[in-house]
Amino acid sequence: MGITFTKVGHKYHGARRKDITIALDDINLNIDDKDEFLFVIGRTGSGKSTLISHMNGLLIPTEGSIKIFDYELTPKKRKNPKLKPIRKRIGFVFQFPEYQLFEETVYKDICFAPNNFGATKEEIKENVKNVCKLLRINETILKKSPFNLSGGQMRKVAIAGVLAYNPDILILDEPTRGLDPITANEIMEIFNKINKEMHKTIIVISHDMNLV
Ligand SMILES: Nc1ncnc2c1ncn2[C@@H]1O[C@H](COP(=O)(O)OP(=O)(O)O)[C@@H](O)[C@H]1O
Ligand SMILES: [Mg+2]
């Protein structure tokens, strides 16, 4: 089993003691670590981002418990969670991930996370090649600055940086937001392929019911 939530709640505390937002309340779910394709839908402010931020330990529950592979996260672990092993297995793509590109070349940006997780230079080179093929990123852009790309290409490069460390579960917060319909469809087709052919579990937040 990949991710299990048991009676999970999350309260945000504001500046004043009485400012409390209950963003999650009594959430129970089971997500397998392969072959699932799930959408999280709901209006703005309904708690989608809060929910998925618990799936890689970015947020720790204030109530209940979460199991991610063999690792348990409970309110007690809020102070010192050891997250590196789960972060590598759960690929997390934020909203507008292109805002987090920062290296001088596309290649370096795609390599950043795999480098961090201790992959060797050869492994990384091979992975980048495979991921570029999968995402249809032309290898000629690898030497370019990520800031000279189109919006759709930047988005793909940001997603490539997560796929390149080969996580088991891929979680994406509004991955097609702000893209033209053709690029949006292309990206969704790629997730479909990753799910069908590589058996990865994919979790997508979307407000676009047509896309869902
Ligand atoms: N860092 C935060 N501090 C306080 N309240 C927050 C914070 N992040 C989100 N919230 C509140 O929690 C609720 C759920 O937000 P969010 O998970 O971002 O929803 P969604 O992604 O569905 O738009 C909203 O009421 C939001 O205002
Ligand atoms: Mg959100």
PDB file of C-alpha atoms and ligand atoms in Angstrom:
ATOM      1  CA  MET A   1       0.000   0.000   0.000  1.00  0.00           C
ATOM      2  CA  GLY A   2       1.263   3.443  -0.901  1.00  0.00           C
ATOM      3  CA  ILE A   3      -0.609   6.148   1.004  1.00  0.00           C
ATOM      4  CA  THR A   4      -3.147   5.657   3.798  1.00  0.00           C
ATOM      5  CA  PHE A   5      -4.958   8.426   5.668  1.00  0.00           C
ATOM      6  CA  THR A   6      -6.741   7.580   8.911  1.00  0.00           C
ATOM      7  CA  LYS A   7      -9.020  10.245  10.387  1.00  0.00           C
ATOM      8  CA  VAL A   8      -6.741  12.988   9.144  1.00  0.00           C
ATOM      9  CA  GLY A   9      -7.423  16.590  10.052  1.00  0.00           C
ATOM     10  CA  HIS A  10      -5.526  19.775   9.413  1.00  0.00           C
ATOM     11  CA  LYS A  11      -6.043  23.078  11.173  1.00  0.00           C
ATOM     12  CA  TYR A  12      -4.227  26.221  10.111  1.00  0.00           C
ATOM     13  CA  HIS A  13      -3.551  28.731  12.852  1.00  0.00           C
ATOM     14  CA  GLY A  14      -3.615  32.406  12.012  1.00  0.00           C
ATOM     15  CA  ALA A  15      -1.966  35.346  13.743  1.00  0.00           C
ATOM     16  CA  ARG A  16      -4.524  35.452  16.536  1.00  0.00           C
ATOM     17  CA  ARG A  17      -5.330  32.497  18.700  1.00  0.00           C
ATOM     18  CA  LYS A  18      -8.951  32.370  17.575  1.00  0.00           C
ATOM     19  CA  ASP A  19      -8.025  32.423  13.866  1.00  0.00           C
ATOM     20  CA  ILE A  20      -8.313  28.765  13.020  1.00  0.00           C
ATOM     21  CA  THR A  21      -9.179  27.314   9.622  1.00  0.00           C
ATOM     22  CA  ILE A  22     -10.177  23.683   9.534  1.00  0.00           C
ATOM     23  CA  ALA A  23      -8.899  22.773   6.073  1.00  0.00           C
ATOM     24  CA  LEU A  24      -9.237  18.983   6.434  1.00  0.00           C
ATOM     25  CA  ASP A  25     -11.583  17.071   8.684  1.00  0.00           C
ATOM     26  CA  ASP A  26     -11.774  13.303   9.159  1.00  0.00           C
ATOM     27  CA  ILE A  27     -10.206  12.238   5.863  1.00  0.00           C
ATOM     28  CA  ASN A  28      -9.818   8.512   5.268  1.00  0.00           C
ATOM     29  CA  LEU A  29      -8.294   7.141   2.087  1.00  0.00           C
ATOM     30  CA  ASN A  30      -6.142   4.418   0.597  1.00  0.00           C
ATOM     31  CA  ILE A  31      -4.052   4.897  -2.497  1.00  0.00           C
ATOM     32  CA  ASP A  32      -2.070   2.068  -4.017  1.00  0.00           C
ATOM     33  CA  ASP A  33       1.528   2.661  -5.065  1.00  0.00           C
ATOM     34  CA  LYS A  34       0.870   1.464  -8.578  1.00  0.00           C
ATOM     35  CA  ASP A  35      -1.657   1.672 -11.409  1.00  0.00           C
ATOM     36  CA  GLU A  36      -4.043   4.178  -9.853  1.00  0.00           C
ATOM     37  CA  PHE A  37      -5.095   7.352 -11.652  1.00  0.00           C
ATOM     38  CA  LEU A  38      -6.955   9.749  -9.389  1.00  0.00           C
ATOM     39  CA  PHE A  39      -8.286  13.268  -9.677  1.00  0.00           C
ATOM     40  CA  VAL A  40      -8.856  15.596  -6.756  1.00  0.00           C
ATOM     41  CA  ILE A  41     -11.550  18.098  -7.644  1.00  0.00           C
ATOM     42  CA  GLY A  42     -13.289  20.870  -5.737  1.00  0.00           C
ATOM     43  CA  ARG A  43     -13.773  24.608  -5.686  1.00  0.00           C
ATOM     44  CA  THR A  44     -11.058  27.048  -4.680  1.00  0.00           C
ATOM     45  CA  GLY A  45     -10.392  26.927  -0.956  1.00  0.00           C
ATOM     46  CA  SER A  46     -11.918  23.464  -0.499  1.00  0.00           C
ATOM     47  CA  GLY A  47      -8.623  21.992   0.701  1.00  0.00           C
ATOM     48  CA  LYS A  48      -7.143  20.276  -2.360  1.00  0.00           C
ATOM     49  CA  SER A  49      -3.627  21.654  -1.982  1.00  0.00           C
ATOM     50  CA  THR A  50      -3.698  21.036   1.762  1.00  0.00           C
ATOM     51  CA  LEU A  51      -4.744  17.427   1.145  1.00  0.00           C
ATOM     52  CA  ILE A  52      -1.990  16.571  -1.300  1.00  0.00           C
ATOM     53  CA  SER A  53       0.655  18.455   0.685  1.00  0.00           C
ATOM     54  CA  HIS A  54       0.158  15.758   3.321  1.00  0.00           C
ATOM     55  CA  MET A  55       1.039  13.057   0.807  1.00  0.00           C
ATOM     56  CA  ASN A  56       4.759  13.796   0.827  1.00  0.00           C
ATOM     57  CA  GLY A  57       5.117  15.258   4.299  1.00  0.00           C
ATOM     58  CA  LEU A  58       5.136  18.853   3.164  1.00  0.00           C
ATOM     59  CA  LEU A  59       2.406  19.295   5.759  1.00  0.00           C
ATOM     60  CA  ILE A  60       2.045  17.090   8.830  1.00  0.00           C
ATOM     61  CA  PRO A  61      -1.498  16.331  10.036  1.00  0.00           C
ATOM     62  CA  THR A  62      -2.775  18.067  13.152  1.00  0.00           C
ATOM     63  CA  GLU A  63      -5.182  15.133  13.722  1.00  0.00           C
ATOM     64  CA  GLY A  64      -5.096  11.456  12.829  1.00  0.00           C
ATOM     65  CA  SER A  65      -2.313   9.613  11.063  1.00  0.00           C
ATOM     66  CA  ILE A  66      -0.863   9.107   7.613  1.00  0.00           C
ATOM     67  CA  LYS A  67       1.143   6.205   6.375  1.00  0.00           C
ATOM     68  CA  ILE A  68       3.325   6.776   3.329  1.00  0.00           C
ATOM     69  CA  PHE A  69       4.872   3.438   2.393  1.00  0.00           C
ATOM     70  CA  ASP A  70       6.270   2.273   5.738  1.00  0.00           C
ATOM     71  CA  TYR A  71       6.633   5.706   7.220  1.00  0.00           C
ATOM     72  CA  GLU A  72       4.029   7.031   9.641  1.00  0.00           C
ATOM     73  CA  LEU A  73       3.291  10.716  10.089  1.00  0.00           C
ATOM     74  CA  THR A  74       1.318  11.833  13.121  1.00  0.00           C
ATOM     75  CA  PRO A  75       0.934  15.187  14.904  1.00  0.00           C
ATOM     76  CA  LYS A  76       3.748  14.091  17.249  1.00  0.00           C
ATOM     77  CA  LYS A  77       6.189  14.067  14.336  1.00  0.00           C
ATOM     78  CA  ARG A  78       5.563  17.712  13.481  1.00  0.00           C
ATOM     79  CA  LYS A  79       8.870  18.784  14.983  1.00  0.00           C
ATOM     80  CA  ASN A  80      11.307  16.390  13.399  1.00  0.00           C
ATOM     81  CA  PRO A  81       9.969  14.405  10.473  1.00  0.00           C
ATOM     82  CA  LYS A  82      12.594  12.476   8.487  1.00  0.00           C
ATOM     83  CA  LEU A  83      11.251  12.812   5.015  1.00  0.00           C
ATOM     84  CA  LYS A  84      14.023  12.182   2.527  1.00  0.00           C
ATOM     85  CA  PRO A  85      13.164   8.495   1.820  1.00  0.00           C
ATOM     86  CA  ILE A  86       9.503   9.266   1.125  1.00  0.00           C
ATOM     87  CA  ARG A  87      10.215  12.425  -0.870  1.00  0.00           C
ATOM     88  CA  LYS A  88      12.174  10.371  -3.374  1.00  0.00           C
ATOM     89  CA  ARG A  89       9.329   7.926  -3.897  1.00  0.00           C
ATOM     90  CA  ILE A  90       6.610  10.555  -4.137  1.00  0.00           C
ATOM     91  CA  GLY A  91       7.158  12.947  -7.022  1.00  0.00           C
ATOM     92  CA  PHE A  92       5.490  16.232  -6.237  1.00  0.00           C
ATOM     93  CA  VAL A  93       4.839  18.887  -8.876  1.00  0.00           C
ATOM     94  CA  PHE A  94       3.647  22.190  -7.447  1.00  0.00           C
ATOM     95  CA  GLN A  95       1.272  24.642  -9.074  1.00  0.00           C
ATOM     96  CA  PHE A  96       3.171  26.681 -11.672  1.00  0.00           C
ATOM     97  CA  PRO A  97       6.318  24.584 -11.174  1.00  0.00           C
ATOM     98  CA  GLU A  98       8.140  26.662 -13.787  1.00  0.00           C
ATOM     99  CA  TYR A  99       8.456  29.423 -11.165  1.00  0.00           C
ATOM    100  CA  GLN A 100      10.936  27.144  -9.433  1.00  0.00           C
ATOM    101  CA  LEU A 101      13.284  26.743 -12.352  1.00  0.00           C
ATOM    102  CA  PHE A 102      16.503  28.520 -11.518  1.00  0.00           C
ATOM    103  CA  GLU A 103      19.544  26.842 -13.069  1.00  0.00           C
ATOM    104  CA  GLU A 104      21.478  28.288 -15.978  1.00  0.00           C
ATOM    105  CA  THR A 105      20.577  25.424 -18.318  1.00  0.00           C
ATOM    106  CA  VAL A 106      17.566  23.175 -18.811  1.00  0.00           C
ATOM    107  CA  TYR A 107      19.797  20.123 -18.333  1.00  0.00           C
ATOM    108  CA  LYS A 108      20.994  21.313 -14.914  1.00  0.00           C
ATOM    109  CA  ASP A 109      17.446  22.052 -13.852  1.00  0.00           C
ATOM    110  CA  ILE A 110      16.221  18.570 -14.754  1.00  0.00           C
ATOM    111  CA  CYS A 111      19.208  17.075 -12.882  1.00  0.00           C
ATOM    112  CA  PHE A 112      18.757  19.089  -9.708  1.00  0.00           C
ATOM    113  CA  ALA A 113      16.534  16.710  -7.715  1.00  0.00           C
ATOM    114  CA  PRO A 114      18.138  13.434  -8.907  1.00  0.00           C
ATOM    115  CA  ASN A 115      21.499  14.925  -7.924  1.00  0.00           C
ATOM    116  CA  ASN A 116      20.125  15.746  -4.512  1.00  0.00           C
ATOM    117  CA  PHE A 117      18.879  12.198  -4.065  1.00  0.00           C
ATOM    118  CA  GLY A 118      22.347  10.859  -4.798  1.00  0.00           C
ATOM    119  CA  ALA A 119      22.019   9.388  -8.288  1.00  0.00           C
ATOM    120  CA  THR A 120      25.278   8.932 -10.200  1.00  0.00           C
ATOM    121  CA  LYS A 121      26.203  11.100 -13.209  1.00  0.00           C
ATOM    122  CA  GLU A 122      25.639   8.148 -15.583  1.00  0.00           C
ATOM    123  CA  GLU A 123      22.244   7.278 -14.097  1.00  0.00           C
ATOM    124  CA  ILE A 124      21.187  10.895 -14.356  1.00  0.00           C
ATOM    125  CA  LYS A 125      22.307  11.203 -17.956  1.00  0.00           C
ATOM    126  CA  GLU A 126      20.332   8.088 -18.889  1.00  0.00           C
ATOM    127  CA  ASN A 127      17.255   9.250 -16.945  1.00  0.00           C
ATOM    128  CA  VAL A 128      17.269  12.700 -18.510  1.00  0.00           C
ATOM    129  CA  LYS A 129      17.414  11.127 -21.940  1.00  0.00           C
ATOM    130  CA  ASN A 130      14.452   8.851 -21.215  1.00  0.00           C
ATOM    131  CA  VAL A 131      12.389  11.567 -19.602  1.00  0.00           C
ATOM    132  CA  CYS A 132      12.983  13.980 -22.503  1.00  0.00           C
ATOM    133  CA  LYS A 133      11.822  11.330 -24.922  1.00  0.00           C
ATOM    134  CA  LEU A 134       8.721  10.640 -22.861  1.00  0.00           C
ATOM    135  CA  LEU A 135       7.802  14.316 -22.521  1.00  0.00           C
ATOM    136  CA  ARG A 136       8.815  15.093 -26.096  1.00  0.00           C
ATOM    137  CA  ILE A 137      11.372  17.645 -24.987  1.00  0.00           C
ATOM    138  CA  ASN A 138      13.759  18.248 -27.874  1.00  0.00           C
ATOM    139  CA  GLU A 139      17.294  17.526 -26.646  1.00  0.00           C
ATOM    140  CA  THR A 140      18.581  20.622 -28.427  1.00  0.00           C
ATOM    141  CA  ILE A 141      17.001  22.790 -25.705  1.00  0.00           C
ATOM    142  CA  LEU A 142      18.972  21.108 -22.905  1.00  0.00           C
ATOM    143  CA  LYS A 143      21.792  23.621 -23.229  1.00  0.00           C
ATOM    144  CA  LYS A 144      19.482  26.623 -23.260  1.00  0.00           C
ATOM    145  CA  SER A 145      18.452  28.745 -20.310  1.00  0.00           C
ATOM    146  CA  PRO A 146      15.041  27.598 -19.004  1.00  0.00           C
ATOM    147  CA  PHE A 147      13.963  31.237 -19.036  1.00  0.00           C
ATOM    148  CA  ASN A 148      14.126  31.366 -22.836  1.00  0.00           C
ATOM    149  CA  LEU A 149      11.494  28.664 -23.310  1.00  0.00           C
ATOM    150  CA  SER A 150       7.789  28.977 -24.026  1.00  0.00           C
ATOM    151  CA  GLY A 151       5.358  28.518 -21.118  1.00  0.00           C
ATOM    152  CA  GLY A 152       4.440  24.993 -22.212  1.00  0.00           C
ATOM    153  CA  GLN A 153       8.080  23.947 -22.586  1.00  0.00           C
ATOM    154  CA  MET A 154       8.945  25.386 -19.162  1.00  0.00           C
ATOM    155  CA  ARG A 155       6.127  23.404 -17.600  1.00  0.00           C
ATOM    156  CA  LYS A 156       7.395  20.218 -19.253  1.00  0.00           C
ATOM    157  CA  VAL A 157      10.955  20.857 -18.078  1.00  0.00           C
ATOM    158  CA  ALA A 158       9.713  21.325 -14.502  1.00  0.00           C
ATOM    159  CA  ILE A 159       7.774  18.038 -14.701  1.00  0.00           C
ATOM    160  CA  ALA A 160      10.828  16.333 -16.219  1.00  0.00           C
ATOM    161  CA  GLY A 161      12.862  17.324 -13.138  1.00  0.00           C
ATOM    162  CA  VAL A 162      10.487  15.279 -10.986  1.00  0.00           C
ATOM    163  CA  LEU A 163      10.165  12.308 -13.343  1.00  0.00           C
ATOM    164  CA  ALA A 164      13.956  12.140 -13.586  1.00  0.00           C
ATOM    165  CA  TYR A 165      14.292  10.704 -10.076  1.00  0.00           C
ATOM    166  CA  ASN A 166      11.780   8.027 -10.988  1.00  0.00           C
ATOM    167  CA  PRO A 167       9.224   8.296  -8.160  1.00  0.00           C
ATOM    168  CA  ASP A 168       6.586   5.567  -7.673  1.00  0.00           C
ATOM    169  CA  ILE A 169       3.747   8.013  -7.186  1.00  0.00           C
ATOM    170  CA  LEU A 170       3.378  11.268  -9.081  1.00  0.00           C
ATOM    171  CA  ILE A 171       1.289  14.066  -7.565  1.00  0.00           C
ATOM    172  CA  LEU A 172       0.524  17.200  -9.564  1.00  0.00           C
ATOM    173  CA  ASP A 173      -1.267  20.343  -8.405  1.00  0.00           C
ATOM    174  CA  GLU A 174      -3.171  21.838 -11.370  1.00  0.00           C
ATOM    175  CA  PRO A 175      -0.577  20.709 -13.931  1.00  0.00           C
ATOM    176  CA  THR A 176      -2.416  22.160 -16.931  1.00  0.00           C
ATOM    177  CA  ARG A 177      -3.408  25.494 -15.421  1.00  0.00           C
ATOM    178  CA  GLY A 178      -2.586  28.399 -17.715  1.00  0.00           C
ATOM    179  CA  LEU A 179      -1.565  26.183 -20.640  1.00  0.00           C
ATOM    180  CA  ASP A 180      -3.147  26.277 -24.082  1.00  0.00           C
ATOM    181  CA  PRO A 181      -5.578  23.374 -24.708  1.00  0.00           C
ATOM    182  CA  ILE A 182      -3.206  21.543 -27.072  1.00  0.00           C
ATOM    183  CA  THR A 183      -0.298  21.494 -24.600  1.00  0.00           C
ATOM    184  CA  ALA A 184      -2.712  20.663 -21.766  1.00  0.00           C
ATOM    185  CA  ASN A 185      -3.977  17.630 -23.686  1.00  0.00           C
ATOM    186  CA  GLU A 186      -0.466  16.580 -24.630  1.00  0.00           C
ATOM    187  CA  ILE A 187       0.591  16.644 -20.977  1.00  0.00           C
ATOM    188  CA  MET A 188      -2.473  14.661 -19.889  1.00  0.00           C
ATOM    189  CA  GLU A 189      -1.736  12.067 -22.590  1.00  0.00           C
ATOM    190  CA  ILE A 190       1.779  11.725 -21.201  1.00  0.00           C
ATOM    191  CA  PHE A 191       0.456  11.135 -17.659  1.00  0.00           C
ATOM    192  CA  ASN A 192      -1.885   8.537 -19.100  1.00  0.00           C
ATOM    193  CA  LYS A 193       1.068   6.826 -20.755  1.00  0.00           C
ATOM    194  CA  ILE A 194       3.154   6.922 -17.568  1.00  0.00           C
ATOM    195  CA  ASN A 195       0.222   5.335 -15.747  1.00  0.00           C
ATOM    196  CA  LYS A 196      -0.530   2.659 -18.343  1.00  0.00           C
ATOM    197  CA  GLU A 197       3.008   1.706 -19.386  1.00  0.00           C
ATOM    198  CA  MET A 198       5.097   2.379 -16.290  1.00  0.00           C
ATOM    199  CA  HIS A 199       2.321   1.449 -13.824  1.00  0.00           C
ATOM    200  CA  LYS A 200       2.879   4.544 -11.737  1.00  0.00           C
ATOM    201  CA  THR A 201       0.124   5.953  -9.597  1.00  0.00           C
ATOM    202  CA  ILE A 202      -0.846   9.451 -10.661  1.00  0.00           C
ATOM    203  CA  ILE A 203      -2.806  11.951  -8.590  1.00  0.00           C
ATOM    204  CA  VAL A 204      -3.914  15.132 -10.322  1.00  0.00           C
ATOM    205  CA  ILE A 205      -5.611  18.170  -8.843  1.00  0.00           C
ATOM    206  CA  SER A 206      -7.776  19.943 -11.352  1.00  0.00           C
ATOM    207  CA  HIS A 207     -10.602  22.443 -11.424  1.00  0.00           C
ATOM    208  CA  ASP A 208     -11.166  21.717 -15.128  1.00  0.00           C
ATOM    209  CA  MET A 209     -14.000  19.220 -15.390  1.00  0.00           C
ATOM    210  CA  ASN A 210     -13.576  18.897 -19.164  1.00  0.00           C
ATOM    211  CA  LEU A 211     -10.046  17.729 -18.639  1.00  0.00           C
ATOM    212  CA  VAL A 212     -11.099  15.314 -15.879  1.00  0.00           C
TER     213      VAL A 212
HETATM  214  N1  LIG B   1      -0.923  28.621   4.996  1.00  0.00           N
HETATM  215  C1  LIG B   1      -2.212  28.783   5.322  1.00  0.00           C
HETATM  216  N2  LIG B   1      -2.560  29.460   6.453  1.00  0.00           N
HETATM  217  C2  LIG B   1      -3.854  29.634   6.797  1.00  0.00           C
HETATM  218  N3  LIG B   1      -4.890  29.160   6.076  1.00  0.00           N
HETATM  219  C3  LIG B   1      -4.619  28.487   4.945  1.00  0.00           C
HETATM  220  C4  LIG B   1      -3.268  28.273   4.497  1.00  0.00           C
HETATM  221  N4  LIG B   1      -3.297  27.580   3.335  1.00  0.00           N
HETATM  222  C5  LIG B   1      -4.597  27.364   3.071  1.00  0.00           C
HETATM  223  N5  LIG B   1      -5.396  27.907   4.020  1.00  0.00           N
HETATM  224  C6  LIG B   1      -6.862  27.845   4.066  1.00  0.00           C
HETATM  225  O1  LIG B   1      -7.263  26.468   4.071  1.00  0.00           O
HETATM  226  C7  LIG B   1      -8.377  26.248   3.218  1.00  0.00           C
HETATM  227  C8  LIG B   1      -7.993  25.242   2.124  1.00  0.00           C
HETATM  228  O2  LIG B   1      -7.040  25.851   1.250  1.00  0.00           O
HETATM  229  P1  LIG B   1      -6.320  25.061   0.057  1.00  0.00           P
HETATM  230  O3  LIG B   1      -5.883  23.732   0.550  1.00  0.00           O
HETATM  231  O4  LIG B   1      -5.289  25.961  -0.508  1.00  0.00           O
HETATM  232  O5  LIG B   1      -7.545  24.864  -0.964  1.00  0.00           O
HETATM  233  P2  LIG B   1      -7.554  24.622  -2.566  1.00  0.00           P
HETATM  234  O6  LIG B   1      -6.207  24.093  -2.972  1.00  0.00           O
HETATM  235  O7  LIG B   1      -8.665  23.631  -2.776  1.00  0.00           O
HETATM  236  O8  LIG B   1      -7.859  25.940  -3.195  1.00  0.00           O
HETATM  237  C9  LIG B   1      -8.780  27.618   2.689  1.00  0.00           C
HETATM  238  O9  LIG B   1      -9.790  28.118   3.533  1.00  0.00           O
HETATM  239  C10 LIG B   1      -7.505  28.423   2.820  1.00  0.00           C
HETATM  240  O10 LIG B   1      -7.800  29.797   2.992  1.00  0.00           O
HETATM  241 MG    MG B   2      -4.780  24.786  -4.430  1.00  0.00          MG
END
